[in-house]
XYZ file of C-alpha atoms in Angstrom:
276
model
C 0.000 0.000 0.000
C 1.438 3.349 -1.083
C 0.280 6.387 0.897
C 0.266 9.516 -1.260
C 0.043 13.068 0.118
C -1.813 15.356 -2.302
C -3.091 18.928 -2.256
C -6.870 18.806 -2.571
C -9.727 16.422 -1.940
C -10.542 13.048 -3.471
C -11.576 13.669 -7.062
C -9.141 16.583 -7.457
C -6.727 16.674 -10.370
C -3.914 15.689 -7.977
C -5.954 12.616 -7.011
C -6.668 11.715 -10.646
C -3.032 12.177 -11.725
C -1.632 10.234 -8.763
C -3.920 7.258 -9.449
C -2.870 7.293 -13.110
C 0.827 7.371 -12.183
C 0.480 4.547 -9.662
C -1.967 2.549 -11.775
C -2.001 -1.060 -10.660
C -0.729 -0.265 -7.158
C -2.781 -0.117 -4.007
C -2.846 3.534 -2.930
C -4.275 5.600 -0.105
C -4.594 9.349 -0.600
C -3.689 11.669 2.267
C -5.593 14.863 1.420
C -4.005 18.206 2.389
C -5.360 21.749 2.178
C -2.076 23.313 1.025
C 1.243 22.326 -0.521
C 2.914 23.381 2.738
C 0.824 20.750 4.496
C 1.920 18.107 1.972
C 5.575 18.655 2.844
C 4.835 18.982 6.570
C 3.109 15.591 6.575
C 6.004 14.068 4.627
C 8.452 15.443 7.206
C 6.387 13.959 10.030
C 6.009 10.612 8.225
C 9.011 9.757 5.979
C 7.100 6.835 4.430
C 4.659 9.202 2.700
C 5.056 9.920 -1.010
C 4.264 13.449 -2.181
C 2.513 14.310 -5.427
C 2.628 18.016 -6.341
C 1.799 20.156 -9.358
C 4.805 22.102 -10.631
C 3.673 23.726 -13.896
C 0.720 24.192 -16.213
C 0.794 24.896 -19.941
C -1.512 27.892 -19.445
C -0.928 29.195 -15.916
C 2.841 28.588 -16.004
C 5.078 27.451 -13.146
C 3.973 27.156 -9.539
C 6.927 29.160 -8.292
C 6.340 28.647 -4.577
C 6.434 24.881 -5.050
C 10.015 25.112 -6.300
C 11.009 26.743 -3.019
C 9.036 24.238 -0.951
C 10.695 21.384 -2.843
C 14.207 22.739 -2.324
C 13.675 23.523 1.363
C 12.050 20.154 2.097
C 15.105 18.072 1.234
C 12.900 15.575 -0.620
C 13.908 13.903 -3.881
C 12.001 13.849 -7.171
C 11.447 10.230 -8.221
C 9.026 10.692 -11.130
C 6.762 12.985 -13.110
C 3.329 12.761 -14.696
C 1.452 14.955 -17.161
C -2.340 15.187 -16.984
C -4.728 16.648 -19.553
C -6.941 19.041 -17.589
C -10.624 19.141 -18.557
C -12.975 21.291 -16.494
C -16.714 20.731 -16.041
C -19.356 22.880 -14.379
C -21.670 20.993 -12.040
C -24.405 21.651 -9.493
C -26.870 19.847 -7.242
C -29.278 17.547 -9.161
C -32.213 19.846 -8.343
C -30.462 22.928 -9.757
C -30.032 23.985 -13.364
C -28.779 26.902 -15.448
C -31.727 29.084 -14.468
C -31.250 28.541 -10.713
C -27.493 28.964 -10.204
C -26.010 32.391 -9.455
C -22.492 31.528 -8.235
C -19.685 29.250 -9.378
C -16.975 28.125 -6.943
C -13.523 26.742 -7.758
C -9.778 27.079 -7.326
C -8.488 30.424 -8.726
C -6.362 28.673 -11.372
C -9.400 26.738 -12.644
C -11.442 29.954 -12.750
C -8.647 31.630 -14.698
C -8.526 28.752 -17.174
C -12.273 29.165 -17.803
C -12.348 32.964 -18.231
C -13.926 32.769 -21.670
C -16.709 30.529 -20.400
C -17.317 32.777 -17.383
C -17.413 35.895 -19.543
C -20.181 34.269 -21.579
C -22.040 33.651 -18.321
C -21.558 37.071 -16.760
C -24.537 36.506 -14.466
C -22.506 33.893 -12.538
C -20.433 35.278 -9.675
C -17.023 33.555 -9.525
C -15.905 32.647 -5.988
C -12.404 31.333 -5.219
C -11.944 28.211 -3.097
C -8.958 26.093 -2.033
C -9.710 23.185 -4.353
C -11.772 22.203 -7.396
C -13.069 18.910 -6.010
C -13.396 20.509 -2.586
C -15.835 23.050 -4.039
C -18.057 20.249 -5.356
C -17.753 18.316 -2.092
C -18.780 21.370 -0.021
C -21.840 22.068 -2.177
C -22.901 18.421 -2.061
C -22.308 17.958 1.676
C -24.109 21.173 2.640
C -26.846 20.921 0.004
C -26.048 24.461 -1.151
C -28.644 25.411 -3.719
C -27.977 27.948 -6.433
C -24.212 27.353 -6.447
C -22.163 25.486 -9.057
C -18.594 24.205 -9.004
C -15.907 23.944 -11.649
C -14.059 20.642 -11.250
C -13.354 17.398 -13.064
C -16.264 15.294 -14.336
C -15.079 12.447 -12.118
C -15.264 14.700 -9.030
C -18.811 15.703 -9.989
C -19.783 12.031 -10.215
C -18.015 11.208 -6.944
C -20.017 13.823 -5.039
C -23.353 13.158 -6.727
C -23.395 16.418 -8.695
C -25.089 17.046 -12.023
C -22.800 18.091 -14.884
C -24.201 21.043 -16.795
C -21.396 21.227 -19.357
C -18.080 19.471 -19.960
C -14.808 20.797 -21.388
C -15.428 24.439 -20.476
C -11.712 25.323 -20.308
C -10.645 28.017 -22.790
C -7.628 26.155 -24.128
C -8.078 22.490 -24.976
C -4.296 21.960 -24.828
C -4.349 22.346 -21.063
C -1.855 20.075 -19.303
C -0.419 20.073 -15.797
C 2.911 18.484 -14.926
C 3.152 16.833 -11.530
C 6.210 15.696 -9.588
C 6.431 12.577 -7.445
C 8.635 13.307 -4.424
C 9.883 11.135 -1.595
C 12.239 10.958 1.348
C 15.756 10.333 -0.083
C 16.010 7.034 1.820
C 12.848 5.820 0.109
C 13.725 7.134 -3.355
C 15.623 4.101 -4.637
C 12.609 1.875 -3.981
C 10.404 4.073 -6.190
C 12.465 4.418 -9.351
C 15.242 2.426 -11.056
C 18.108 4.926 -10.977
C 19.992 3.096 -13.747
C 17.062 3.806 -16.110
C 16.796 7.509 -15.244
C 17.044 9.850 -18.214
C 15.993 13.153 -16.637
C 17.317 15.240 -13.766
C 16.282 18.364 -11.893
C 19.019 20.622 -10.536
C 19.073 23.796 -8.460
C 22.005 26.169 -8.091
C 22.939 29.810 -7.752
C 25.584 31.669 -9.713
C 27.987 34.499 -8.939
C 26.763 37.874 -10.183
C 29.266 37.930 -13.022
C 28.959 38.503 -16.738
C 28.453 35.274 -18.679
C 28.083 33.005 -15.632
C 24.884 31.341 -16.901
C 26.198 31.174 -20.470
C 29.184 29.121 -19.283
C 26.886 26.573 -17.644
C 24.759 26.228 -20.767
C 27.832 25.832 -22.966
C 29.165 22.990 -20.824
C 25.819 21.186 -20.813
C 25.679 21.493 -24.596
C 29.217 20.096 -24.919
C 28.190 16.960 -23.011
C 25.010 16.565 -25.131
C 22.753 17.350 -22.187
C 19.366 18.670 -23.315
C 18.012 21.581 -21.279
C 14.215 21.215 -21.153
C 13.357 23.896 -18.589
C 15.016 26.722 -16.701
C 13.270 28.718 -13.982
C 14.902 31.527 -12.012
C 13.815 32.800 -8.601
C 15.425 35.690 -6.701
C 17.577 34.927 -3.666
C 15.856 36.827 -0.869
C 18.216 39.363 0.733
C 20.727 39.245 -2.126
C 19.872 41.822 -4.775
C 20.148 40.593 -8.377
C 21.149 37.083 -7.367
C 19.007 34.135 -8.426
C 18.422 30.455 -7.816
C 18.152 28.527 -11.067
C 15.952 25.439 -11.258
C 16.943 23.416 -14.307
C 15.521 20.266 -15.885
C 17.781 18.292 -18.213
C 17.444 15.067 -20.170
C 20.268 12.764 -21.205
C 20.861 9.543 -23.066
C 24.204 8.667 -21.522
C 24.536 8.457 -17.742
C 28.330 8.798 -17.806
C 28.223 11.987 -19.883
C 25.555 13.382 -17.573
C 27.714 12.690 -14.511
C 30.685 14.302 -16.227
C 28.636 17.410 -17.000
C 27.660 17.767 -13.339
C 31.309 17.508 -12.289
C 32.200 20.148 -14.906
C 29.636 22.758 -13.881
C 29.934 22.277 -10.119
C 33.008 24.557 -9.675
C 31.167 27.355 -11.527
C 28.045 27.251 -9.343
C 27.073 27.869 -5.757
C 25.012 25.402 -3.744
C 24.487 22.988 -6.642
C 22.030 20.260 -5.665
C 20.530 17.428 -7.651
C 16.923 17.396 -6.471
C 15.898 14.432 -8.583
C 16.997 11.842 -11.134
C 14.096 9.955 -12.652
C 12.443 8.645 -15.806
C 10.976 11.475 -17.872
C 7.445 11.076 -19.220
């Protein structure tokens, strides 16, 4: 039995993605209100596996999650990409002519702006979670209020779907990371088959410092798939760089790390895993 800490309720996109990733395994979801709570529970119970969103093709990167990941000391052991499809649902007794509000997570509301603008009579209300919005309406029997969530969450909480696929962009995907205590990491992914790594480092505030790193990675045939910079608090114009790379040769990858290490500050490998 794998116990997975997720942000959100059962039926949330974290829940759906985690079950897809661990398909065939027995899993128990540990539902958390915030990403901070996910990492706090993992710290209290090292056997827990974390499953966190890190970026969306429309909303972009979840910047705070990069910081939480680095500070937690956990290791990335996998990733999963989920196609996000939003539905609007309500109590079975309600319908279009009886609802006046729609509740959901702010990111989901943002991803459905076009739909909401065509239904200007609906007041958008932010909540902590998409599935949680549906669960609250169902549990409390709140009439006149709809939720934006997944169709599976609507079914789970006995809600009626008014319309499916209401997201503005149909190419809406979220990338999730699977994270674990370092001592548990080797049991969750075959390191010898890893072809992707996530690194974090800072650089001296010198001309060409980032260019040197990129040149070395290119020399070793390391493919840079993502780079995200975040300011170092208290150090003006200094940044932490979060970098994802893919590689086809483990030896060359190791050599590239050895080559860039003297040029960086606080270089850490925060995950080596199989890219999907």
